[in-house]
Amino acid sequence: MRVLVTGATGYIGSHTVVELLERGHDVIGVDDFSASVPSVQGTIEQISGQPMTLVQLDLRHRDGVDALIGSVQPDALIHFAGRKFVGESVSDPIQYYGRNVTASINLAEACQRHGVDQIIFSSSCTVYGEATILPVSEANPIMPVSPYGRSKAMTESVLSDLAAAWDDLSVLALRYFNPIGAHPAGILGEVPIGEPNNLLPYVMQVARGERPELSVFGDDYPTPDGTCIRDYVHVVDIAKAHAIALDYTTRYRGFEAMNLGTGVGRSVLEVIRAARDVTARPIPYRIVERRPGDAARVYAQAKRASYHLDWEADPDLHRMIADHWRFERSLSSERRLAS
Ligand code: UFG
């Protein structure tokens, strides 16, 4: 298939492009390089042994999006591009509604105009907000608690409404839990910009000695060791789900959402212990105040993806961290500074 991938040089986008190229798809990537670098294209091509096309575009520009989709005429769109930090979305909501919602509306409108009737959308478990029923299934209410979460939920609504109005359209929203890890080749992974927001990138930088210690945000949660529990899932498993999902969206019509997680919850202290095992580094940490907005426990029920996509994520936390660590160690300080 001819697949247009937005956010193609970003963390999950780049791993998905590798999977698509390895399965023989023709990939046209688009990115504005606001959170990635164009040289990721070379890494993707090196791992997959296949060429891809890469276009620079800010998806908030409606005419540019329309021209791109009109000229590429893809069979399917996989839409990753967007901002993803909860805290940043609270302080700069307009950026999130612009980059995440306006951009998605532009894409949806251009897909409708040019007859692109298969869309896979990069959503997040953040759409559930404070999950009250665990594990979190797709039947949980959609109650996002941040502008970031609302930007994902709004985009799902736009796509769902479009699917209701346009009989031929097939939309699959994939709701990721906590993607970590890197491609096992050791040259493709996430390069955080500045101080990492997420747990594992921070842990890795402490392991490398670039930061003195990790702050653990609270140990008084109602969990066995008092630290928050999350469902960490390997980025390559997430990427594979998108490649499989292309077959699924060819077969059915309408809007559907699926969780992508392992179903296994891990505490922050469990992650630190696993990272110490993998890296053989001390990884000092200090317990600090809770981070506002953190839920105590979030982990997925991913039966729907298992049933419809025949997809399951490997819950081996050590393997995820080992792949992440291999990539971290390959990163030159120039590359880190350039990001
Ligand atoms: N944590 C720390 N110290 C840190 C960073 C994180 O203790 O320096 C803890 C957090 O408090 C949380 C856990 O590690 O308990 C995981 O935190 P992350 O920031 O890695 O991930 P979140 O679960 O907060 O957020 C992730 C994605 C978001 C998404 C959200 C949905 O990063 O994009 O899941 O729940 F919105």
Coordinates of C-alpha atoms and ligand atoms in Angstrom, one line a residue:
M1 CA 0.0 0.0 0.0
R2 CA 0.9 3.6 -0.4
V3 CA 0.9 5.0 3.1
L4 CA 1.2 8.6 4.2
V5 CA 2.7 8.8 7.7
T6 CA 2.7 12.1 9.6
G7 CA 5.3 12.5 12.4
A8 CA 7.3 10.0 10.5
T9 CA 10.7 10.9 12.1
G10 CA 9.3 11.0 15.6
Y11 CA 9.6 8.3 18.2
I12 CA 6.7 6.0 17.4
G13 CA 6.4 7.2 13.8
S14 CA 9.9 6.3 12.9
H15 CA 9.6 2.8 14.4
T16 CA 6.3 2.3 12.5
V17 CA 7.9 3.4 9.2
V18 CA 10.5 0.7 9.6
E19 CA 7.8 -1.9 10.1
L20 CA 5.9 -0.7 7.0
L21 CA 9.0 -0.6 4.8
E22 CA 9.9 -4.1 5.9
R23 CA 6.5 -5.3 4.9
G24 CA 6.9 -3.8 1.4
H25 CA 4.7 -0.7 1.8
D26 CA 5.5 2.5 0.0
V27 CA 6.0 5.2 2.6
I28 CA 5.7 8.9 2.2
G29 CA 6.6 10.5 5.5
V30 CA 5.8 14.0 6.6
D31 CA 7.2 16.0 9.6
D32 CA 7.9 19.6 10.6
F33 CA 11.0 18.6 12.6
S34 CA 9.8 20.5 15.6
A35 CA 10.6 17.4 17.8
S36 CA 12.8 15.3 15.5
V37 CA 15.6 15.6 13.0
P38 CA 15.6 14.9 9.2
S39 CA 18.6 12.5 9.6
V40 CA 16.2 9.9 11.2
Q41 CA 15.2 9.1 7.5
G42 CA 18.7 7.7 6.9
T43 CA 18.5 5.6 10.1
I44 CA 15.1 4.2 9.0
E45 CA 16.4 3.3 5.6
Q46 CA 19.5 1.7 7.0
I47 CA 17.5 -0.6 9.3
S48 CA 14.8 -1.5 6.8
G49 CA 17.1 -1.6 3.7
Q50 CA 14.3 0.3 1.8
P51 CA 14.0 3.9 0.7
M52 CA 11.2 6.3 1.9
T53 CA 10.1 9.7 0.8
L54 CA 10.2 12.5 3.4
V55 CA 8.4 15.9 3.2
Q56 CA 8.7 18.9 5.5
L57 CA 5.3 20.4 6.4
D58 CA 3.5 22.1 9.3
L59 CA 0.1 20.4 9.3
R60 CA -1.6 23.5 10.6
H61 CA -1.4 24.9 7.1
R62 CA -4.6 23.7 5.5
D63 CA -3.6 24.4 1.9
G64 CA -0.3 22.6 2.3
V65 CA -2.0 19.6 3.7
D66 CA -4.6 19.6 0.9
A67 CA -1.9 19.9 -1.7
L68 CA 0.2 17.1 -0.1
I69 CA -2.7 14.6 0.1
G70 CA -3.8 15.6 -3.4
S71 CA -0.4 14.9 -4.9
V72 CA 0.5 11.8 -2.9
Q73 CA -2.9 10.1 -3.2
P74 CA -2.2 7.6 -0.5
D75 CA -4.2 4.4 0.1
A76 CA -4.0 5.1 3.9
L77 CA -3.0 7.8 6.4
I78 CA -1.3 7.0 9.7
H79 CA -1.4 10.1 11.7
F80 CA 1.2 10.5 14.5
A81 CA 2.2 14.1 14.4
G82 CA 1.5 16.1 17.5
R83 CA 2.7 17.3 20.9
K84 CA 2.5 14.9 23.8
F85 CA 3.3 16.5 27.2
V86 CA 0.6 16.9 29.7
G87 CA 2.4 19.7 31.7
E88 CA 3.2 21.7 28.5
S89 CA -0.4 21.4 27.3
V90 CA -1.6 23.0 30.6
S91 CA 0.7 26.0 30.1
D92 CA 0.4 26.3 26.3
P93 CA -3.1 24.9 25.4
I94 CA -3.3 26.8 22.1
Q95 CA -0.3 25.0 20.8
Y96 CA -1.9 21.7 21.6
Y97 CA -5.3 22.5 20.0
G98 CA -3.4 23.8 17.0
R99 CA -0.8 21.1 16.5
N100 CA -3.1 18.2 17.6
V101 CA -6.6 19.2 16.7
T102 CA -6.4 21.8 13.8
A103 CA -3.8 19.7 12.1
S104 CA -6.0 16.6 12.4
I105 CA -9.0 18.5 11.0
N106 CA -6.9 19.7 8.1
L107 CA -5.9 16.1 7.4
A108 CA -9.4 14.7 7.8
E109 CA -10.8 17.3 5.4
A110 CA -8.1 16.6 2.8
C111 CA -8.7 12.8 3.2
Q112 CA -12.4 13.4 2.5
R113 CA -11.8 15.6 -0.5
H114 CA -9.3 13.2 -2.0
G115 CA -11.0 10.0 -1.1
V116 CA -8.4 8.6 1.4
D117 CA -10.7 6.3 3.3
Q118 CA -8.3 4.5 5.7
I119 CA -7.0 6.4 8.7
I120 CA -5.1 5.1 11.7
F121 CA -4.8 7.7 14.5
S122 CA -2.2 7.9 17.2
S123 CA -4.3 8.3 20.4
S124 CA -3.5 7.8 24.0
C125 CA -4.8 6.2 27.2
T126 CA -4.8 9.8 28.4
V127 CA -8.3 10.1 26.9
Y128 CA -9.6 8.1 29.8
G129 CA -8.4 10.6 32.4
E130 CA -8.5 9.3 36.0
A131 CA -9.4 5.7 35.2
T132 CA -11.8 4.4 37.9
I133 CA -12.2 0.9 36.4
L134 CA -9.1 -1.3 36.1
P135 CA -7.8 -2.7 33.9
V136 CA -8.7 0.2 31.6
S137 CA -10.8 -1.1 28.7
E138 CA -12.2 0.8 25.7
A139 CA -15.6 0.8 27.5
N140 CA -14.2 3.2 30.2
P141 CA -15.6 6.7 30.0
I142 CA -13.7 9.3 28.0
M143 CA -12.9 11.9 30.6
P144 CA -9.6 13.6 29.8
V145 CA -8.2 15.9 32.5
S146 CA -5.6 17.9 30.5
P147 CA -5.6 20.0 27.3
Y148 CA -3.4 17.2 25.8
G149 CA -5.9 14.6 26.7
R150 CA -8.7 16.7 25.4
S151 CA -6.9 17.3 22.1
K152 CA -6.7 13.5 21.6
A153 CA -10.3 13.0 22.6
M154 CA -11.5 15.9 20.3
T155 CA -9.6 14.4 17.4
E156 CA -11.2 11.0 18.0
S157 CA -14.6 12.7 18.0
V158 CA -13.8 14.5 14.7
L159 CA -12.8 11.3 13.1
S160 CA -15.7 9.3 14.5
D161 CA -18.2 11.9 13.3
L162 CA -16.6 11.9 9.8
A163 CA -16.8 8.1 9.8
A164 CA -20.5 8.3 10.6
A165 CA -21.1 10.7 7.8
W166 CA -18.9 9.0 5.1
D167 CA -19.8 5.3 4.6
D168 CA -16.6 4.3 3.0
L169 CA -14.3 5.6 5.7
S170 CA -12.5 3.4 8.2
V171 CA -10.8 4.9 11.2
L172 CA -8.9 3.1 13.9
A173 CA -7.7 5.1 16.9
L174 CA -4.9 3.3 18.7
R175 CA -4.7 4.3 22.4
Y176 CA -1.2 3.8 23.6
F177 CA -0.3 3.3 27.3
N178 CA 3.4 4.0 28.1
P179 CA 5.6 3.3 25.1
I180 CA 9.3 2.8 26.0
G181 CA 12.3 1.0 24.4
A182 CA 14.0 1.4 21.1
H183 CA 14.6 -0.6 17.9
P184 CA 16.9 -3.6 18.8
A185 CA 19.3 -2.5 16.0
G186 CA 20.4 0.1 18.6
I187 CA 20.4 3.2 16.3
L188 CA 16.8 4.3 16.4
G189 CA 15.0 5.5 19.5
E190 CA 13.7 8.6 21.3
V191 CA 16.0 11.5 21.7
P192 CA 14.4 13.7 24.4
I193 CA 14.6 17.4 23.9
G194 CA 16.1 19.1 27.0
E195 CA 15.2 17.6 30.4
P196 CA 13.1 14.5 29.8
N197 CA 9.5 14.5 31.0
N198 CA 9.0 10.8 30.9
L199 CA 10.3 8.2 33.4
L200 CA 12.5 5.9 31.3
P201 CA 14.4 8.6 29.4
Y202 CA 15.2 10.2 32.7
V203 CA 16.3 7.0 34.3
M204 CA 18.5 6.3 31.3
Q205 CA 20.2 9.7 31.6
V206 CA 20.8 9.1 35.3
A207 CA 22.3 5.7 34.4
R208 CA 24.6 7.4 32.0
G209 CA 25.7 9.8 34.7
E210 CA 24.3 12.9 32.8
R211 CA 22.0 13.7 35.7
P212 CA 22.8 13.1 39.4
E213 CA 19.6 11.4 40.5
L214 CA 16.0 10.7 39.6
S215 CA 13.1 12.4 41.4
V216 CA 10.4 9.8 42.2
F217 CA 7.1 11.7 42.3
G218 CA 5.5 10.4 45.5
D219 CA 5.6 7.2 47.4
D220 CA 2.3 7.6 49.3
Y221 CA 0.0 6.3 46.6
P222 CA -2.4 3.4 47.3
T223 CA -0.2 0.9 45.5
P224 CA 2.0 -2.0 47.0
D225 CA 5.2 0.1 47.2
G226 CA 3.5 3.5 47.2
T227 CA 4.7 4.6 43.8
C228 CA 2.6 5.0 40.7
I229 CA 1.8 2.0 38.4
R230 CA 1.9 2.2 34.6
D231 CA 1.6 -0.1 31.7
Y232 CA 5.0 0.1 29.9
V233 CA 4.9 -1.3 26.3
H234 CA 7.7 -1.8 23.8
V235 CA 7.7 0.8 21.0
V236 CA 8.4 -1.9 18.4
D237 CA 5.2 -3.7 19.5
I238 CA 3.3 -0.5 19.2
A239 CA 4.8 0.0 15.7
K240 CA 3.9 -3.6 14.7
A241 CA 0.3 -3.0 15.7
H242 CA 0.0 -0.1 13.2
A243 CA 1.4 -2.3 10.4
I244 CA -1.1 -5.0 11.2
A245 CA -3.9 -2.4 11.6
L246 CA -3.6 -1.5 7.9
D247 CA -5.0 -4.9 7.0
Y248 CA -7.8 -4.4 9.5
T249 CA -8.9 -1.0 8.2
T250 CA -9.0 -2.5 4.7
R251 CA -11.6 -5.0 5.9
Y252 CA -14.0 -2.9 8.0
R253 CA -15.8 0.4 7.9
G254 CA -16.6 2.9 10.6
F255 CA -14.7 4.2 13.7
E256 CA -13.1 2.0 16.3
A257 CA -10.7 2.5 19.2
M258 CA -8.3 0.0 20.6
N259 CA -5.9 0.0 23.6
L260 CA -2.3 -0.9 23.1
G261 CA -0.7 -2.1 26.3
T262 CA 0.6 -5.2 27.9
G263 CA -2.0 -5.5 30.6
V264 CA 0.8 -5.6 33.2
G265 CA 1.3 -2.7 35.6
R266 CA 4.7 -1.7 36.9
S267 CA 5.6 0.7 39.7
V268 CA 8.2 3.4 39.4
L269 CA 10.4 1.5 41.9
E270 CA 10.1 -1.7 39.8
V271 CA 11.2 0.2 36.8
I272 CA 14.3 1.6 38.7
R273 CA 15.2 -2.0 39.9
A274 CA 14.9 -3.4 36.4
A275 CA 17.0 -0.5 35.0
R276 CA 19.7 -1.2 37.6
D277 CA 19.7 -4.9 36.6
V278 CA 20.0 -4.0 32.9
T279 CA 22.5 -1.2 33.1
A280 CA 24.5 -2.4 36.2
R281 CA 24.6 1.3 37.2
P282 CA 23.4 2.5 40.7
I283 CA 20.6 4.9 39.5
P284 CA 20.2 7.0 42.6
Y285 CA 16.8 8.4 43.3
R286 CA 15.0 10.6 45.8
I287 CA 11.4 10.6 46.8
V288 CA 9.8 14.0 46.2
E289 CA 6.3 15.5 46.2
R290 CA 3.6 14.0 44.0
R291 CA 3.5 15.4 40.4
P292 CA 0.1 17.1 39.9
G293 CA -2.2 15.2 37.7
D294 CA -0.6 11.7 38.1
A295 CA -3.1 8.9 38.5
A296 CA -2.1 6.1 41.0
R297 CA -2.6 3.1 38.7
V298 CA -3.2 2.9 34.9
Y299 CA -2.9 -0.4 33.0
A300 CA -4.6 -1.7 29.9
Q301 CA -7.1 -4.3 29.0
A302 CA -5.9 -4.9 25.4
K303 CA -8.3 -7.8 24.5
R304 CA -9.8 -5.9 21.6
A305 CA -6.4 -5.5 19.8
S306 CA -5.6 -9.1 20.6
Y307 CA -8.9 -10.3 19.1
H308 CA -9.1 -8.0 16.0
L309 CA -5.5 -7.6 15.2
D310 CA -4.1 -10.8 16.6
W311 CA -1.6 -8.5 18.4
E312 CA 0.0 -8.9 21.8
A313 CA 2.7 -6.9 23.4
D314 CA 5.6 -8.7 25.1
P315 CA 5.5 -7.7 28.8
D316 CA 9.2 -8.3 29.4
L317 CA 10.3 -5.0 31.1
H318 CA 14.0 -6.0 31.1
R319 CA 14.0 -6.5 27.3
M320 CA 12.3 -3.1 26.8
I321 CA 14.8 -1.4 29.0
A322 CA 17.8 -3.3 27.5
D323 CA 16.7 -2.1 24.0
H324 CA 16.3 1.5 25.3
W325 CA 19.7 1.3 27.0
R326 CA 21.5 0.0 23.8
F327 CA 20.2 3.0 21.9
E328 CA 21.0 5.5 24.7
R329 CA 24.6 4.3 24.8
S330 CA 24.9 4.7 21.0
L331 CA 23.8 8.4 21.2
S332 CA 26.6 10.8 20.7
S333 CA 26.7 13.9 22.8
E334 CA 26.5 16.0 19.6
R335 CA 23.3 14.3 18.6
R336 CA 21.8 14.9 22.1
L337 CA 22.8 18.5 22.1
A338 CA 21.5 19.0 18.5
S339 CA 18.1 17.8 19.6
Ligands
UFG1 N1 7.9 9.7 37.1 C1 8.8 9.9 38.2 N2 9.9 10.7 37.9 C2 10.1 11.3 36.7 C3 9.2 11.0 35.6 C4 8.1 10.2 35.9 O1 8.6 9.5 39.3 O2 11.1 12.0 36.6 C5 6.8 8.8 37.4 C6 5.4 9.6 37.2 O3 5.0 10.2 38.3 C7 4.5 8.4 36.8 C8 5.5 7.4 36.0 O4 6.8 7.8 36.4 O5 4.0 7.8 37.9 C9 5.4 7.5 34.5 O6 5.5 8.9 34.2 P1 5.7 9.3 32.6 O7 5.8 10.8 32.6 O8 6.8 8.5 32.0 O9 4.3 8.8 31.9 P2 2.8 9.2 32.3 O10 2.1 8.0 32.6 O11 2.7 10.4 33.2 O12 2.4 9.8 30.9 C10 2.2 9.0 29.8 C11 2.6 9.8 28.5 C12 1.6 10.8 28.2 C13 0.2 10.3 28.4 C14 0.0 9.6 29.6 C15 -1.4 9.0 29.7 O13 3.9 10.3 28.6 O14 1.9 11.3 26.9 O15 0.9 8.6 29.7 O16 -1.6 8.5 31.0 F1 -0.6 11.4 28.3

